[in-house]
């Protein structure tokens, strides 16, 4: 079996040493319009299907890494030291083990996020993408972004899409080592597109997306339908993006999210991330749409909803959903330096 370390050694055959005192980077969060749900290889986070996302501009994670003269890695998240007995700490440290030049190398990792952590707002995606970009900056790895995307994928699947702004596709690939399973940016530019974040619950989700995915793949009687569903959704999404057909884009994204949640509902045990307010929001979206408003939703492994709409309807959206946080994916795209002022 190919291990994560084999992949890292294939990408970085020579031991590298830091080229500067610290590496810094920003990575945006991303929301999938065609979802990644199910792994064909759990060790390497290789997906069953391709997926397609939109990045959330200046919402994401800023990360700084440096070497430390200490016994163990230190991780600081949003100004707080992360305890070494937490799942979060272990996940990051396991990832750092893959790229430690020597076994005595110790890292300091400081991250700031402006989105809730582990609440289905793709915090692990921007977190691992930011970490990989910061490490690449520290070591000045001679790697293309697509190769860094492979490294980010091994931290968290959807992280491989968080290396770019705008629309991004993660190609499924077919090689056993996953060297052809990476993301790349798509050319489509849609400045009028908006994402509205509706937070239902900011707390950590009870079940990680990896656990939920695995349970779905192993137990849902409908999982065999998923690859065809996604491949059709991807085709329709590309067509909608190419022709800027918002109603088609929204329809396919909403249907794809609901299909993913239907798979979870049909798993044993059933997995339901929605809470009562999630369903209430869905019904409000459907009512608004029945009255002619172009608004759709998508939902990830959490209770929060993300609305899709166009800037011309923003006033109406804010009137209907007073608490919505509006994101313009093609505006205010930050430069790394702007995000790092207080790290
Ligand atoms: O990358 P993970 O393991 O956090 O899984 C992400 C799963 C979804 O967000 C639900 C779908 C996606 O494509 O981002």
mmCIF file of C-alpha atoms and ligand atoms in Angstrom:
data_model
loop_
_atom_site.group_PDB
_atom_site.id
_atom_site.type_symbol
_atom_site.label_atom_id
_atom_site.label_comp_id
_atom_site.label_asym_id
_atom_site.label_seq_id
_atom_site.Cartn_x
_atom_site.Cartn_y
_atom_site.Cartn_z
ATOM 1 C CA UNK A 1 0.000 0.000 0.000
ATOM 2 C CA UNK A 2 1.257 3.491 -0.859
ATOM 3 C CA UNK A 3 1.655 5.636 2.255
ATOM 4 C CA UNK A 4 1.490 9.407 2.666
ATOM 5 C CA UNK A 5 5.238 9.380 3.307
ATOM 6 C CA UNK A 6 5.844 7.602 -0.041
ATOM 7 C CA UNK A 7 3.956 10.402 -1.782
ATOM 8 C CA UNK A 8 5.879 13.137 0.049
ATOM 9 C CA UNK A 9 9.163 11.443 -0.817
ATOM 10 C CA UNK A 10 8.106 11.201 -4.480
ATOM 11 C CA UNK A 11 7.372 14.939 -4.531
ATOM 12 C CA UNK A 12 10.299 16.039 -2.357
ATOM 13 C CA UNK A 13 13.075 13.471 -2.911
ATOM 14 C CA UNK A 14 15.773 15.660 -1.359
ATOM 15 C CA UNK A 15 15.806 16.770 2.259
ATOM 16 C CA UNK A 16 15.095 20.486 2.341
ATOM 17 C CA UNK A 17 16.158 23.047 4.924
ATOM 18 C CA UNK A 18 14.400 26.322 5.772
ATOM 19 C CA UNK A 19 15.460 29.207 3.563
ATOM 20 C CA UNK A 20 14.180 31.937 5.869
ATOM 21 C CA UNK A 21 13.171 32.426 9.500
ATOM 22 C CA UNK A 22 9.459 31.868 8.876
ATOM 23 C CA UNK A 23 7.025 30.986 6.115
ATOM 24 C CA UNK A 24 3.651 32.704 5.841
ATOM 25 C CA UNK A 25 0.552 32.226 3.733
ATOM 26 C CA UNK A 26 -3.161 32.841 3.453
ATOM 27 C CA UNK A 27 -5.571 30.261 2.040
ATOM 28 C CA UNK A 28 -9.271 30.878 1.442
ATOM 29 C CA UNK A 29 -12.032 28.618 2.593
ATOM 30 C CA UNK A 30 -13.901 26.890 -0.231
ATOM 31 C CA UNK A 31 -17.446 25.663 -0.692
ATOM 32 C CA UNK A 32 -18.099 22.773 -3.063
ATOM 33 C CA UNK A 33 -20.836 23.216 -5.655
ATOM 34 C CA UNK A 34 -20.303 19.583 -6.721
ATOM 35 C CA UNK A 35 -19.332 17.721 -3.579
ATOM 36 C CA UNK A 36 -16.501 15.380 -2.710
ATOM 37 C CA UNK A 37 -18.167 12.631 -0.683
ATOM 38 C CA UNK A 38 -16.379 9.300 -0.377
ATOM 39 C CA UNK A 39 -12.787 8.114 -0.571
ATOM 40 C CA UNK A 40 -11.415 5.379 -2.786
ATOM 41 C CA UNK A 41 -8.263 5.423 -0.658
ATOM 42 C CA UNK A 42 -8.589 6.494 2.965
ATOM 43 C CA UNK A 43 -4.841 6.779 3.677
ATOM 44 C CA UNK A 44 -4.225 9.240 0.817
ATOM 45 C CA UNK A 45 -7.647 10.970 0.813
ATOM 46 C CA UNK A 46 -8.220 9.931 -2.788
ATOM 47 C CA UNK A 47 -11.767 10.695 -3.864
ATOM 48 C CA UNK A 48 -14.350 8.551 -5.604
ATOM 49 C CA UNK A 49 -15.295 11.467 -7.876
ATOM 50 C CA UNK A 50 -14.014 14.830 -9.067
ATOM 51 C CA UNK A 51 -15.485 17.899 -7.347
ATOM 52 C CA UNK A 52 -15.817 21.632 -8.016
ATOM 53 C CA UNK A 53 -15.765 24.538 -5.580
ATOM 54 C CA UNK A 54 -15.815 28.290 -5.173
ATOM 55 C CA UNK A 55 -13.370 29.957 -2.792
ATOM 56 C CA UNK A 56 -14.553 32.480 -0.228
ATOM 57 C CA UNK A 57 -12.273 35.422 -0.978
ATOM 58 C CA UNK A 58 -10.878 36.842 2.268
ATOM 59 C CA UNK A 59 -12.484 34.252 4.553
ATOM 60 C CA UNK A 60 -9.951 31.615 5.418
ATOM 61 C CA UNK A 61 -6.769 30.973 7.383
ATOM 62 C CA UNK A 62 -3.499 32.862 7.747
ATOM 63 C CA UNK A 63 -0.615 30.697 8.873
ATOM 64 C CA UNK A 64 2.955 31.311 9.913
ATOM 65 C CA UNK A 65 5.456 28.471 10.432
ATOM 66 C CA UNK A 66 8.950 28.570 11.820
ATOM 67 C CA UNK A 67 11.402 26.172 13.418
ATOM 68 C CA UNK A 68 11.438 26.109 17.201
ATOM 69 C CA UNK A 69 14.095 25.306 19.739
ATOM 70 C CA UNK A 70 11.697 23.188 21.786
ATOM 71 C CA UNK A 71 10.895 19.566 22.558
ATOM 72 C CA UNK A 72 7.508 19.433 20.825
ATOM 73 C CA UNK A 73 5.614 21.284 18.119
ATOM 74 C CA UNK A 74 3.624 24.249 19.289
ATOM 75 C CA UNK A 75 0.351 25.146 17.597
ATOM 76 C CA UNK A 76 -1.387 28.419 18.297
ATOM 77 C CA UNK A 77 -4.888 28.800 16.903
ATOM 78 C CA UNK A 78 -6.578 32.176 17.164
ATOM 79 C CA UNK A 79 -4.208 33.299 19.944
ATOM 80 C CA UNK A 80 -4.650 30.136 22.037
ATOM 81 C CA UNK A 81 -2.123 27.346 22.491
ATOM 82 C CA UNK A 82 -3.701 24.090 21.269
ATOM 83 C CA UNK A 83 -3.353 21.321 23.875
ATOM 84 C CA UNK A 84 -1.298 18.356 22.742
ATOM 85 C CA UNK A 85 -3.972 15.843 23.795
ATOM 86 C CA UNK A 86 -6.561 17.168 21.306
ATOM 87 C CA UNK A 87 -7.522 15.570 17.983
ATOM 88 C CA UNK A 88 -6.787 18.911 16.317
ATOM 89 C CA UNK A 89 -3.180 18.953 17.601
ATOM 90 C CA UNK A 90 -2.558 15.328 16.664
ATOM 91 C CA UNK A 91 -3.908 15.865 13.140
ATOM 92 C CA UNK A 92 -1.560 18.765 12.479
ATOM 93 C CA UNK A 93 1.449 17.060 14.087
ATOM 94 C CA UNK A 94 0.878 13.874 12.075
ATOM 95 C CA UNK A 95 0.942 16.014 8.980
ATOM 96 C CA UNK A 96 4.134 17.782 10.115
ATOM 97 C CA UNK A 97 5.776 14.353 10.642
ATOM 98 C CA UNK A 98 5.516 13.841 6.883
ATOM 99 C CA UNK A 99 7.679 16.812 6.029
ATOM 100 C CA UNK A 100 10.054 17.082 9.006
ATOM 101 C CA UNK A 101 13.565 17.193 7.484
ATOM 102 C CA UNK A 102 15.007 15.414 10.556
ATOM 103 C CA UNK A 103 13.299 13.769 13.475
ATOM 104 C CA UNK A 104 14.565 16.539 15.755
ATOM 105 C CA UNK A 105 12.952 19.321 13.715
ATOM 106 C CA UNK A 106 10.295 21.082 15.790
ATOM 107 C CA UNK A 107 7.779 23.556 14.387
ATOM 108 C CA UNK A 108 5.883 26.560 15.652
ATOM 109 C CA UNK A 109 2.609 26.951 13.790
ATOM 110 C CA UNK A 110 0.502 30.063 14.336
ATOM 111 C CA UNK A 111 -2.865 30.234 12.594
ATOM 112 C CA UNK A 112 -5.660 32.746 12.579
ATOM 113 C CA UNK A 113 -8.985 31.989 10.991
ATOM 114 C CA UNK A 114 -11.923 34.286 10.403
ATOM 115 C CA UNK A 115 -14.424 31.450 10.067
ATOM 116 C CA UNK A 116 -15.698 29.058 12.761
ATOM 117 C CA UNK A 117 -13.467 25.990 13.100
ATOM 118 C CA UNK A 118 -14.927 22.540 12.241
ATOM 119 C CA UNK A 119 -18.500 23.734 11.757
ATOM 120 C CA UNK A 120 -18.887 22.725 8.107
ATOM 121 C CA UNK A 121 -17.390 25.993 6.851
ATOM 122 C CA UNK A 122 -14.336 24.334 5.358
ATOM 123 C CA UNK A 123 -11.958 25.341 8.139
ATOM 124 C CA UNK A 124 -9.864 22.201 7.707
ATOM 125 C CA UNK A 125 -9.632 23.008 3.995
ATOM 126 C CA UNK A 126 -8.200 26.502 4.434
ATOM 127 C CA UNK A 127 -6.224 25.336 7.490
ATOM 128 C CA UNK A 128 -4.263 22.612 5.680
ATOM 129 C CA UNK A 129 -3.932 24.649 2.477
ATOM 130 C CA UNK A 130 -2.552 27.594 4.492
ATOM 131 C CA UNK A 131 -0.162 25.275 6.346
ATOM 132 C CA UNK A 132 1.176 23.710 3.127
ATOM 133 C CA UNK A 133 1.620 27.122 1.484
ATOM 134 C CA UNK A 134 3.393 28.459 4.586
ATOM 135 C CA UNK A 135 5.712 25.397 4.663
ATOM 136 C CA UNK A 136 6.402 25.818 0.935
ATOM 137 C CA UNK A 137 7.345 29.430 1.671
ATOM 138 C CA UNK A 138 9.602 28.439 4.585
ATOM 139 C CA UNK A 139 11.438 25.689 2.701
ATOM 140 C CA UNK A 140 11.104 27.260 -0.762
ATOM 141 C CA UNK A 141 10.054 23.887 -2.153
ATOM 142 C CA UNK A 142 10.536 23.687 -5.928
ATOM 143 C CA UNK A 143 6.951 22.511 -6.404
ATOM 144 C CA UNK A 144 4.108 23.734 -8.613
ATOM 145 C CA UNK A 145 0.803 24.643 -6.957
ATOM 146 C CA UNK A 146 -0.750 21.429 -8.319
ATOM 147 C CA UNK A 147 1.883 19.448 -6.397
ATOM 148 C CA UNK A 148 1.270 21.479 -3.240
ATOM 149 C CA UNK A 149 -2.404 20.671 -3.790
ATOM 150 C CA UNK A 150 -1.498 16.962 -3.482
ATOM 151 C CA UNK A 151 0.240 17.659 -0.161
ATOM 152 C CA UNK A 152 -2.767 19.660 1.088
ATOM 153 C CA UNK A 153 -5.108 16.806 0.068
ATOM 154 C CA UNK A 154 -3.283 14.467 2.423
ATOM 155 C CA UNK A 155 -4.156 16.796 5.312
ATOM 156 C CA UNK A 156 -7.803 17.104 4.329
ATOM 157 C CA UNK A 157 -9.330 16.184 0.968
ATOM 158 C CA UNK A 158 -11.097 19.473 0.266
ATOM 159 C CA UNK A 159 -7.928 21.404 1.251
ATOM 160 C CA UNK A 160 -6.481 20.624 -2.179
ATOM 161 C CA UNK A 161 -9.012 23.106 -3.653
ATOM 162 C CA UNK A 162 -8.157 25.932 -1.210
ATOM 163 C CA UNK A 163 -4.900 26.943 -2.918
ATOM 164 C CA UNK A 164 -6.695 29.220 -5.381
ATOM 165 C CA UNK A 165 -9.399 31.853 -5.485
ATOM 166 C CA UNK A 166 -12.439 31.576 -7.752
ATOM 167 C CA UNK A 167 -13.778 28.309 -9.178
ATOM 168 C CA UNK A 168 -11.542 25.291 -8.660
ATOM 169 C CA UNK A 169 -11.857 21.690 -9.806
ATOM 170 C CA UNK A 170 -10.279 18.707 -8.089
ATOM 171 C CA UNK A 171 -9.723 15.973 -10.648
ATOM 172 C CA UNK A 172 -10.338 12.499 -9.367
ATOM 173 C CA UNK A 173 -7.218 10.933 -10.969
ATOM 174 C CA UNK A 174 -6.646 7.232 -11.417
ATOM 175 C CA UNK A 175 -3.116 6.491 -10.198
ATOM 176 C CA UNK A 176 -2.745 4.407 -7.031
ATOM 177 C CA UNK A 177 -0.314 6.953 -5.534
ATOM 178 C CA UNK A 178 -2.709 9.849 -6.263
ATOM 179 C CA UNK A 179 -0.108 11.930 -8.091
ATOM 180 C CA UNK A 180 -2.794 12.773 -10.659
ATOM 181 C CA UNK A 181 -5.442 13.657 -8.053
ATOM 182 C CA UNK A 182 -5.039 17.387 -7.490
ATOM 183 C CA UNK A 183 -6.948 20.601 -7.980
ATOM 184 C CA UNK A 184 -6.484 23.434 -10.456
ATOM 185 C CA UNK A 185 -8.189 26.790 -11.014
ATOM 186 C CA UNK A 186 -10.925 27.163 -13.617
ATOM 187 C CA UNK A 187 -11.030 30.107 -16.001
ATOM 188 C CA UNK A 188 -14.649 31.105 -15.291
ATOM 189 C CA UNK A 189 -14.995 34.590 -13.827
ATOM 190 C CA UNK A 190 -18.359 35.593 -12.373
ATOM 191 C CA UNK A 191 -17.976 38.829 -10.359
ATOM 192 C CA UNK A 192 -21.749 39.140 -9.766
ATOM 193 C CA UNK A 193 -21.921 35.825 -7.915
ATOM 194 C CA UNK A 194 -22.436 35.968 -4.153
ATOM 195 C CA UNK A 195 -22.345 33.416 -1.339
ATOM 196 C CA UNK A 196 -24.446 34.064 1.768
ATOM 197 C CA UNK A 197 -23.377 32.300 4.957
ATOM 198 C CA UNK A 198 -26.192 31.353 7.300
ATOM 199 C CA UNK A 199 -24.711 30.156 10.568
ATOM 200 C CA UNK A 200 -26.985 27.828 12.489
ATOM 201 C CA UNK A 201 -24.452 26.506 14.948
ATOM 202 C CA UNK A 202 -20.821 27.571 15.279
ATOM 203 C CA UNK A 203 -19.814 24.722 17.582
ATOM 204 C CA UNK A 204 -17.705 21.754 16.508
ATOM 205 C CA UNK A 205 -19.640 19.099 14.665
ATOM 206 C CA UNK A 206 -20.303 15.794 16.476
ATOM 207 C CA UNK A 207 -18.896 13.684 13.654
ATOM 208 C CA UNK A 208 -16.011 14.559 11.335
ATOM 209 C CA UNK A 209 -16.629 14.580 7.598
ATOM 210 C CA UNK A 210 -14.172 11.694 7.215
ATOM 211 C CA UNK A 211 -16.110 9.499 9.647
ATOM 212 C CA UNK A 212 -19.419 10.410 8.053
ATOM 213 C CA UNK A 213 -18.059 9.801 4.550
ATOM 214 C CA UNK A 214 -16.738 6.384 5.450
ATOM 215 C CA UNK A 215 -20.010 5.366 7.073
ATOM 216 C CA UNK A 216 -21.907 6.476 3.940
ATOM 217 C CA UNK A 217 -19.602 4.638 1.549
ATOM 218 C CA UNK A 218 -19.805 1.439 3.587
ATOM 219 C CA UNK A 219 -23.501 1.390 4.440
ATOM 220 C CA UNK A 220 -25.703 3.521 2.171
ATOM 221 C CA UNK A 221 -27.561 1.279 -0.312
ATOM 222 C CA UNK A 222 -27.582 4.255 -2.685
ATOM 223 C CA UNK A 223 -23.857 5.046 -2.683
ATOM 224 C CA UNK A 224 -23.354 3.231 -6.012
ATOM 225 C CA UNK A 225 -25.483 5.957 -7.660
ATOM 226 C CA UNK A 226 -23.217 8.758 -6.407
ATOM 227 C CA UNK A 227 -20.400 8.700 -9.047
ATOM 228 C CA UNK A 228 -22.901 9.067 -11.910
ATOM 229 C CA UNK A 229 -24.800 11.779 -10.017
ATOM 230 C CA UNK A 230 -21.618 13.809 -9.552
ATOM 231 C CA UNK A 231 -20.333 13.333 -13.072
ATOM 232 C CA UNK A 232 -23.662 14.623 -14.442
ATOM 233 C CA UNK A 233 -23.654 17.510 -11.939
ATOM 234 C CA UNK A 234 -20.117 18.456 -13.009
ATOM 235 C CA UNK A 235 -21.118 18.574 -16.662
ATOM 236 C CA UNK A 236 -24.147 20.724 -15.867
ATOM 237 C CA UNK A 237 -22.082 23.006 -13.620
ATOM 238 C CA UNK A 238 -19.492 23.595 -16.340
ATOM 239 C CA UNK A 239 -22.273 24.385 -18.829
ATOM 240 C CA UNK A 240 -23.918 26.794 -16.356
ATOM 241 C CA UNK A 241 -20.596 28.523 -15.604
ATOM 242 C CA UNK A 242 -19.685 28.815 -19.280
ATOM 243 C CA UNK A 243 -23.027 30.449 -20.113
ATOM 244 C CA UNK A 244 -23.415 32.301 -16.773
ATOM 245 C CA UNK A 245 -26.797 30.617 -16.337
ATOM 246 C CA UNK A 246 -27.408 31.281 -12.647
ATOM 247 C CA UNK A 247 -30.693 29.366 -12.356
ATOM 248 C CA UNK A 248 -29.017 26.224 -13.721
ATOM 249 C CA UNK A 249 -25.955 26.673 -11.506
ATOM 250 C CA UNK A 250 -28.078 27.088 -8.381
ATOM 251 C CA UNK A 251 -30.359 24.188 -9.269
ATOM 252 C CA UNK A 252 -27.517 21.738 -9.830
ATOM 253 C CA UNK A 253 -25.592 22.845 -6.717
ATOM 254 C CA UNK A 254 -28.641 22.587 -4.454
ATOM 255 C CA UNK A 255 -29.631 19.186 -5.879
ATOM 256 C CA UNK A 256 -26.083 17.892 -5.432
ATOM 257 C CA UNK A 257 -25.952 18.977 -1.779
ATOM 258 C CA UNK A 258 -29.342 17.399 -1.079
ATOM 259 C CA UNK A 259 -28.261 14.173 -2.810
ATOM 260 C CA UNK A 260 -25.173 14.038 -0.568
ATOM 261 C CA UNK A 261 -27.301 14.517 2.545
ATOM 262 C CA UNK A 262 -29.761 11.895 1.259
ATOM 263 C CA UNK A 263 -26.872 9.426 1.133
ATOM 264 C CA UNK A 264 -26.082 10.214 4.757
ATOM 265 C CA UNK A 265 -29.710 9.829 5.746
ATOM 266 C CA UNK A 266 -29.707 6.373 4.172
ATOM 267 C CA UNK A 267 -26.567 5.244 6.027
ATOM 268 C CA UNK A 268 -26.484 3.024 9.086
ATOM 269 C CA UNK A 269 -26.501 4.688 11.529
ATOM 270 C CA UNK A 270 -28.227 7.577 9.779
ATOM 271 C CA UNK A 271 -26.255 10.820 9.763
ATOM 272 C CA UNK A 272 -28.145 14.092 9.957
ATOM 273 C CA UNK A 273 -26.161 17.323 10.159
ATOM 274 C CA UNK A 274 -29.253 19.513 9.713
ATOM 275 C CA UNK A 275 -30.855 21.091 12.747
ATOM 276 C CA UNK A 276 -34.348 22.595 12.980
ATOM 277 C CA UNK A 277 -33.168 26.060 11.847
ATOM 278 C CA UNK A 278 -31.415 24.461 8.845
ATOM 279 C CA UNK A 279 -34.749 23.119 7.588
ATOM 280 C CA UNK A 280 -36.439 26.411 8.365
ATOM 281 C CA UNK A 281 -33.856 28.232 6.230
ATOM 282 C CA UNK A 282 -34.329 25.707 3.398
ATOM 283 C CA UNK A 283 -38.045 26.338 3.391
ATOM 284 C CA UNK A 284 -37.508 30.083 3.366
ATOM 285 C CA UNK A 285 -35.219 29.687 0.335
ATOM 286 C CA UNK A 286 -37.828 27.581 -1.483
ATOM 287 C CA UNK A 287 -40.605 30.077 -0.674
ATOM 288 C CA UNK A 288 -38.492 33.000 -1.931
ATOM 289 C CA UNK A 289 -37.701 31.068 -5.097
ATOM 290 C CA UNK A 290 -41.351 30.213 -5.694
ATOM 291 C CA UNK A 291 -41.930 33.974 -5.634
ATOM 292 C CA UNK A 292 -39.312 34.481 -8.340
ATOM 293 C CA UNK A 293 -36.121 35.269 -6.367
ATOM 294 C CA UNK A 294 -33.003 33.591 -7.759
ATOM 295 C CA UNK A 295 -31.669 32.058 -4.552
ATOM 296 C CA UNK A 296 -30.393 28.542 -3.888
ATOM 297 C CA UNK A 297 -28.506 26.856 -1.082
ATOM 298 C CA UNK A 298 -25.785 24.349 -0.552
ATOM 299 C CA UNK A 299 -24.857 22.530 2.663
ATOM 300 C CA UNK A 300 -21.717 20.695 3.771
ATOM 301 C CA UNK A 301 -20.978 18.416 6.724
ATOM 302 C CA UNK A 302 -22.595 20.737 9.236
ATOM 303 C CA UNK A 303 -25.900 22.480 9.963
ATOM 304 C CA UNK A 304 -24.998 25.796 8.322
ATOM 305 C CA UNK A 305 -26.334 26.765 4.913
ATOM 306 C CA UNK A 306 -24.605 28.715 2.188
ATOM 307 C CA UNK A 307 -26.855 30.709 -0.122
ATOM 308 C CA UNK A 308 -26.066 31.290 -3.776
ATOM 309 C CA UNK A 309 -27.416 34.468 -5.342
ATOM 310 C CA UNK A 310 -26.415 37.386 -7.575
ATOM 311 C CA UNK A 311 -25.360 40.837 -6.382
ATOM 312 C CA UNK A 312 -28.443 42.466 -7.934
ATOM 313 C CA UNK A 313 -30.579 40.579 -5.378
ATOM 314 C CA UNK A 314 -28.411 41.332 -2.325
ATOM 315 C CA UNK A 315 -30.814 43.858 -0.767
ATOM 316 C CA UNK A 316 -33.694 41.389 -0.993
ATOM 317 C CA UNK A 317 -31.533 38.570 0.405
ATOM 318 C CA UNK A 318 -30.553 40.739 3.402
ATOM 319 C CA UNK A 319 -34.194 41.620 3.950
ATOM 320 C CA UNK A 320 -35.229 37.945 3.975
ATOM 321 C CA UNK A 321 -32.194 36.676 5.915
ATOM 322 C CA UNK A 322 -31.183 39.501 8.240
ATOM 323 C CA UNK A 323 -28.334 37.474 9.777
ATOM 324 C CA UNK A 324 -26.691 36.490 6.464
ATOM 325 C CA UNK A 325 -22.955 37.115 6.000
ATOM 326 C CA UNK A 326 -22.358 38.066 2.370
ATOM 327 C CA UNK A 327 -19.231 36.991 0.523
ATOM 328 C CA UNK A 328 -18.160 38.294 -2.891
ATOM 329 C CA UNK A 329 -15.858 35.505 -4.163
ATOM 330 C CA UNK A 330 -14.301 37.601 -6.909
ATOM 331 C CA UNK A 331 -13.856 40.786 -4.875
ATOM 332 C CA UNK A 332 -11.580 41.718 -2.002
ATOM 333 C CA UNK A 333 -9.365 38.752 -2.810
ATOM 334 C CA UNK A 334 -6.535 39.314 -0.360
ATOM 335 C CA UNK A 335 -2.852 39.286 -0.901
ATOM 336 C CA UNK A 336 -1.076 37.144 1.711
ATOM 337 C CA UNK A 337 0.738 40.148 3.206
ATOM 338 C CA UNK A 338 -2.550 41.878 4.037
ATOM 339 C CA UNK A 339 -3.711 38.963 6.166
ATOM 340 C CA UNK A 340 -0.619 38.551 8.242
ATOM 341 C CA UNK A 341 -0.411 41.895 9.954
ATOM 342 C CA UNK A 342 -1.273 40.485 13.364
ATOM 343 C CA UNK A 343 0.204 36.978 13.280
HETATM 344 O O1 LIG B 1 -12.143 17.541 3.127
HETATM 345 P P1 LIG B 1 -13.071 17.013 4.172
HETATM 346 O O2 LIG B 1 -12.641 15.693 4.688
HETATM 347 O O3 LIG B 1 -13.320 18.025 5.241
HETATM 348 O O4 LIG B 1 -14.487 16.759 3.456
HETATM 349 C C1 LIG B 1 -15.242 17.767 2.841
HETATM 350 C C2 LIG B 1 -16.612 17.301 2.576
HETATM 351 C C3 LIG B 1 -17.598 18.357 2.085
HETATM 352 O O5 LIG B 1 -17.267 19.634 2.556
HETATM 353 C C4 LIG B 1 -18.967 18.000 2.597
HETATM 354 C C5 LIG B 1 -17.694 18.367 0.563
HETATM 355 C C6 LIG B 1 -16.619 19.095 -0.186
HETATM 356 O O6 LIG B 1 -16.417 18.759 -1.360
HETATM 357 O O7 LIG B 1 -15.991 20.030 0.350
#
